[in-house]
Amino acid sequence: MKRNFNEWFASFTDSIATYEYYTDFNIVYKNIDKIKVELNIMNSLIGSKNIESDFDLLFNKYPEIRKCLPLLIAVREKELKVIDDGEKLKYNFTNIDDIELLKRFMRKTGLFDLISNHLVNNLVDYATGVEVGLGSNGRKNRGGHLMEDVLQGFIEKAGFIKNKNYFKEMYLKDIEEKWNIDLSALSNLGKVAKRFDYVVKTNNCIYAFETNFYSSNGSKLNETARSYKMLAEESKNIKGFAFVWITDGLGWQGAKNNLEETFDVMENIYNIKELEQDKLEEILK
């Protein structure tokens, strides 16, 4: 029986977030540990009345302090390019040894002022806060991984074993080589290096899964719906192969029309509630 899109959409969930989704302190602490020694060395400059000359002495003795400087302005990259009074400067914090250029960086970013005027009391604590803030930018990626974990749990509940009859993050070419199947219709004759989140092999079929969860709207959702619609249509003519899309999240509200277009032509599109109703076991039996 054909499903009703509005009823299906009404069963979407608003969140799959765990506590780690918001802030993963294990990653925060891991990143801080990499530069904790250098940050503690830099602590000796807090409250300095002669910050530039003290920085000279400190850098000459401990040049490795340079590697912790980008994080102090909330940047993870180790190489920065800056336009300064029309001059294009490049800072490589892995091996920079130009002390005058470094002091220019510290001065113009405001780090000298921050440290010398005692606006912070401990750079390890300060950097930990910066890491927490930067980590919030990774929530979108963590949300994607959470949805992958959700799907993986249901695949295993259905009785499949990782690296035996189900595989994570598998490219089209690897599927072709492993099971001697022609998927050139999906790769534009080998020109597209498509990777699926999961691939499940049963006695009768190879099931390639994509999964995602959108808690907020964005232009990517329309593009995703269109591309998966095309992928589903191209898959229909490949014997022994099926494309399955598991998606959810109220972010689809703003791209509902595009999602409905895909829903109308795609047989294997499901949400979390359907997985909870053992739909996956029904599909893969």
Steps between C-alpha positions, in 0.01 A plus 500: 500500500634839401596712798361846557775762500338733753441217745858383451637849546291554813689214665838674465687555825642829620824373654742210525753699700707342775682709762820473296321655203503839673855487636739208480732573790717199420602671176540834678737350758689305233564815296608699807738226614692540174596858592461506878875530563532792260197673650647468849825650376304789354335549839825658620414804286169573675511843655839584342584873497749447216308246297691532173849470648381219729354324199838536327675323787232232525494419130878482476500244780180315409425548126245219520252745657418615146281195440243601764454855370231441232264344753522815713314681221262205451664357188595135444706552185878511538549729203329837481503768229432857602471829312677760715507859372490373143774247564421131467657306786519126556541347844599135524480413867668165449842646429489881505816646655462868408452650848412845366228353280367300794491809722315680224243221506469513879473875501246542219275212602478644850666202669770712661230722648296201615797343678681803637191672639399193697174461308552126542650325802593170344552423130421131544156589634455765232599257221265236640213748465609580145502128418148461633388785276676363194353159573149636459580548131531124470143428605385457143759228442423339835132496407584312181707249692220453754260408221755255363523345845122472516488318167793276591316388812197394299713321240662297775162440665391347169779244542775636277866495599742783424763421234332166433167583341476872570763765441542863599603779261542304179579650160325397180820358352552285810145365473558418134825319571373308802179366344575528127213735426486781245405830666629729225151647463542652848857619458460666159720230346752517781530880513328540839657351814174439686519364855209349693464517877424128526476205265312185599532175303220245513463181297297682238607862495757766584342782699683835498392737777524874542388654825471853638319703761418867466400695807508834316419623152756580232554508125677163514175318573349580161819390327508178704139415414560558129825301486352204689194505276731469201704228669186301579375524141838394359513206741168351389651343189791331677417138573598386848553852632278738699551849635350573844473843660441544872430860595329695774495831686275804507750695293321348201203727573653770280574256216187291531394535137830368366492214748146411392609488135767248592261307726252463212751325272726323749393165637762467772488822701436469873521687829600402854149405610484244221833356609357468850210307347750244360471631144867426438458134582207489259707659223807281546335163558 
